Amino acid sequence: MIGRKIRRDDRITILSGAGISAESGVPTFRGEDGLWKGYDATQLATPQAFARDPQKVLEWYTWRRKLIAECNPNAAHNAIAALEDAGYDVTVITQNVDNLHRRAGSRKIVELHGNIFKLRCSGGCSGIITISEETPPENIPRACPACGLLLRPHIVWFGEFLYPEDVSAAHCRLANTDFLFIVGTSGVVHPAASFGYLAKEAGAYVVEINIELTPLSEMVDATLIGRAGEILPKIFEPLLGAK
Ligand code: OAD
C-alpha cells in the first residue's frame, strides 16, 4: 500500500483537515457541499464580525456545534486512535475544531485551530472553558466568569494568529517524524499547508490521502486517492496485531 513499511518504533504523525471528518457528516470548508458555500466566512469567522454582531457569530457557532454533536468519529479517526492505543508513537496535528479525534480516543493531539467545544474570554482573560457535545445551547455560558465580558469560541479566526505553543509543538513533532500522513486537507491554509515540506526536509516519508489531488500532491512521497475512512484502516489495521 505505501512505499515504505511502518516499523514498530516509527514516529507517526497525522496532519488532518476537514476531509477526515467528511464521512462523519461534518461539512468541509471548500468542498461542493462546503460550509463556506452557504456562508461568507469573513462575515462570521473573524474578530471584526464578532465585534460587529456577536450574537450572529455566536448563533452560527451554536448551529455548527449542534451539527457536529450529532456526528461521530468515523473509521479514519478510529484507526488513528487504535494505533495509538496499540502502543505506536502517534501524534495528531489537526486543523479541525470538531473534537472528533479526541472522541475517537486519540490523546496526543495538537488542535492548531482550536476546538468548537472550548470558549474563552473575548477580553483576553486567560481561562478556557470546556463544554461538551451534550451541553444544551441554553446552558452554554455567555459571560467570562472573571470579567463579565462575552465569551467567544476558542477558535482561530481569519486574520488571527495561531497559539505559538501549538505551532511550536507541531514544528517540533514534524522535525522528529518518520511517517507524516496528510489527510483530507486542501493544503491552502498556512501554516498547516507548509507542514508537509517541514517534515519532508527533516526526513519523513510523507503520504497524502485525499479524494483528489491538491497543491501538496507534487511534494509528497505517495498520494493515495480515496476516502480517508477507507484508506487509513487498510494502512493501520495490519499494524495493530504486530505491536
Ligand atoms: P477544506 O474544505 O479546504 O478541504 C477539505 C479537503 O478534504 C479537500 O481537499 C477534499 O478534497 C478533501 N476530502 C473531502 N472528503 C474527503 C474524504 N472522505 N477523505 C479524504 N479527503 C477528503 O478543509 P481544510 O483543508 O481542512 O480554518 O481547511 C483548512 C482550514 O480552512 C480550516 O481549518 C478552516 C478553514 O479556514 C479555520 O477554521 C481556522
mmCIF file of C-alpha atoms in Angstrom, residues 23-139:
data_model
loop_
_atom_site.group_PDB
_atom_site.id
_atom_site.type_symbol
_atom_site.label_atom_id
_atom_site.label_comp_id
_atom_site.label_asym_id
_atom_site.label_seq_id
_atom_site.Cartn_x
_atom_site.Cartn_y
_atom_site.Cartn_z
ATOM 1 C CA GLU A 23 -17.564 10.844 6.285
ATOM 2 C CA SER A 24 -18.801 11.699 9.774
ATOM 3 C CA GLY A 25 -21.162 14.245 8.226
ATOM 4 C CA VAL A 26 -19.194 17.377 9.170
ATOM 5 C CA PRO A 27 -19.188 19.761 6.187
ATOM 6 C CA THR A 28 -15.803 20.666 4.753
ATOM 7 C CA PHE A 29 -14.973 24.284 4.022
ATOM 8 C CA ARG A 30 -14.220 24.328 0.306
ATOM 9 C CA GLY A 31 -15.880 21.182 -0.981
ATOM 10 C CA GLU A 32 -19.032 21.003 -3.130
ATOM 11 C CA ASP A 33 -21.212 20.993 -0.021
ATOM 12 C CA GLY A 34 -18.667 23.128 1.821
ATOM 13 C CA LEU A 35 -19.513 25.291 4.775
ATOM 14 C CA TRP A 36 -18.216 28.348 3.044
ATOM 15 C CA LYS A 37 -20.636 27.711 0.161
ATOM 16 C CA GLY A 38 -23.581 28.705 2.338
ATOM 17 C CA TYR A 39 -21.856 31.381 4.356
ATOM 18 C CA ASP A 40 -19.357 34.108 3.771
ATOM 19 C CA ALA A 41 -16.732 33.050 6.282
ATOM 20 C CA THR A 42 -15.392 36.569 6.529
ATOM 21 C CA GLN A 43 -18.808 37.664 7.822
ATOM 22 C CA LEU A 44 -18.742 35.106 10.613
ATOM 23 C CA ALA A 45 -15.300 33.731 11.494
ATOM 24 C CA THR A 46 -13.409 36.980 12.122
ATOM 25 C CA PRO A 47 -12.820 39.259 15.126
ATOM 26 C CA GLN A 48 -14.430 42.090 13.132
ATOM 27 C CA ALA A 49 -17.609 40.051 12.587
ATOM 28 C CA PHE A 50 -17.715 39.252 16.297
ATOM 29 C CA ALA A 51 -17.241 42.906 17.236
ATOM 30 C CA ARG A 52 -19.893 43.987 14.734
ATOM 31 C CA ASP A 53 -22.549 41.384 15.587
ATOM 32 C CA PRO A 54 -21.514 38.975 18.365
ATOM 33 C CA GLN A 55 -24.988 37.464 18.584
ATOM 34 C CA LYS A 56 -24.924 36.400 14.913
ATOM 35 C CA VAL A 57 -21.455 34.873 15.258
ATOM 36 C CA LEU A 58 -22.365 33.059 18.492
ATOM 37 C CA GLU A 59 -25.569 31.731 16.928
ATOM 38 C CA TRP A 60 -23.569 30.409 13.923
ATOM 39 C CA TYR A 61 -21.189 28.569 16.223
ATOM 40 C CA THR A 62 -24.091 27.188 18.260
ATOM 41 C CA TRP A 63 -25.547 25.868 14.994
ATOM 42 C CA ARG A 64 -22.202 24.346 13.971
ATOM 43 C CA ARG A 65 -21.712 22.858 17.470
ATOM 44 C CA LYS A 66 -25.179 21.251 17.337
ATOM 45 C CA LEU A 67 -24.468 19.792 13.893
ATOM 46 C CA ILE A 68 -21.083 18.428 14.989
ATOM 47 C CA ALA A 69 -22.511 16.999 18.232
ATOM 48 C CA GLU A 70 -24.761 14.780 16.094
ATOM 49 C CA CYS A 71 -21.739 13.427 14.181
ATOM 50 C CA ASN A 72 -19.496 10.582 15.296
ATOM 51 C CA PRO A 73 -15.864 9.713 14.688
ATOM 52 C CA ASN A 74 -15.512 7.617 11.528
ATOM 53 C CA ALA A 75 -13.228 4.715 10.619
ATOM 54 C CA ALA A 76 -10.362 7.097 9.874
ATOM 55 C CA HIS A 77 -10.449 8.731 13.328
ATOM 56 C CA ASN A 78 -10.883 5.320 14.931
ATOM 57 C CA ALA A 79 -7.963 3.730 13.065
ATOM 58 C CA ILE A 80 -5.636 6.519 14.227
ATOM 59 C CA ALA A 81 -6.791 6.177 17.838
ATOM 60 C CA ALA A 82 -6.440 2.375 17.673
ATOM 61 C CA LEU A 83 -2.843 2.713 16.513
ATOM 62 C CA GLU A 84 -2.063 4.960 19.497
ATOM 63 C CA ASP A 85 -3.871 2.523 21.799
ATOM 64 C CA ALA A 86 -1.740 -0.301 20.377
ATOM 65 C CA GLY A 87 1.345 1.495 21.654
ATOM 66 C CA TYR A 88 2.577 3.163 18.486
ATOM 67 C CA ASP A 89 4.069 6.654 18.761
ATOM 68 C CA VAL A 90 1.233 8.579 17.094
ATOM 69 C CA THR A 91 0.580 12.333 17.240
ATOM 70 C CA VAL A 92 -2.340 14.091 15.563
ATOM 71 C CA ILE A 93 -1.933 17.659 14.347
ATOM 72 C CA THR A 94 -5.399 18.745 13.309
ATOM 73 C CA GLN A 95 -6.824 21.839 11.644
ATOM 74 C CA ASN A 96 -10.279 20.644 12.661
ATOM 75 C CA VAL A 97 -12.199 22.088 15.581
ATOM 76 C CA ASP A 98 -14.777 19.267 15.718
ATOM 77 C CA ASN A 99 -13.242 17.289 18.622
ATOM 78 C CA LEU A 100 -13.728 14.012 16.679
ATOM 79 C CA HIS A 101 -10.112 12.824 17.089
ATOM 80 C CA ARG A 102 -10.460 13.164 20.862
ATOM 81 C CA ARG A 103 -13.859 11.452 20.848
ATOM 82 C CA ALA A 104 -12.297 8.567 18.865
ATOM 83 C CA GLY A 105 -9.780 8.154 21.679
ATOM 84 C CA SER A 106 -6.688 9.924 20.362
ATOM 85 C CA ARG A 107 -4.792 11.549 23.210
ATOM 86 C CA LYS A 108 -1.729 13.199 21.652
ATOM 87 C CA ILE A 109 -3.440 15.963 19.671
ATOM 88 C CA VAL A 110 -2.346 19.460 18.628
ATOM 89 C CA GLU A 111 -5.519 21.446 17.869
ATOM 90 C CA LEU A 112 -3.982 24.050 15.564
ATOM 91 C CA HIS A 113 -7.208 25.992 15.022
ATOM 92 C CA GLY A 114 -8.803 25.438 18.429
ATOM 93 C CA ASN A 115 -11.851 23.464 19.438
ATOM 94 C CA ILE A 116 -15.517 24.375 18.935
ATOM 95 C CA PHE A 117 -16.319 22.933 22.384
ATOM 96 C CA LYS A 118 -13.987 25.403 24.088
ATOM 97 C CA LEU A 119 -14.776 29.037 24.948
ATOM 98 C CA ARG A 120 -12.531 31.884 26.043
ATOM 99 C CA CYS A 121 -12.950 35.444 27.233
ATOM 100 C CA SER A 122 -13.222 37.944 24.367
ATOM 101 C CA GLY A 123 -11.310 40.372 26.562
ATOM 102 C CA GLY A 124 -8.245 38.159 26.886
ATOM 103 C CA CYS A 125 -8.617 36.689 30.385
ATOM 104 C CA SER A 126 -6.573 33.516 30.458
ATOM 105 C CA GLY A 127 -9.147 30.848 31.280
ATOM 106 C CA ILE A 128 -10.555 28.407 28.739
ATOM 107 C CA ILE A 129 -13.983 26.928 29.430
ATOM 108 C CA THR A 130 -14.694 23.468 28.007
ATOM 109 C CA ILE A 131 -18.283 22.478 27.262
ATOM 110 C CA SER A 132 -19.364 19.183 25.747
ATOM 111 C CA GLU A 133 -21.394 17.816 22.878
ATOM 112 C CA GLU A 134 -24.172 17.294 25.420
ATOM 113 C CA THR A 135 -24.256 20.903 26.707
ATOM 114 C CA PRO A 136 -27.643 22.325 25.674
ATOM 115 C CA PRO A 137 -27.396 25.777 23.978
ATOM 116 C CA GLU A 138 -29.208 27.429 26.882
ATOM 117 C CA ASN A 139 -26.537 26.163 29.298
#
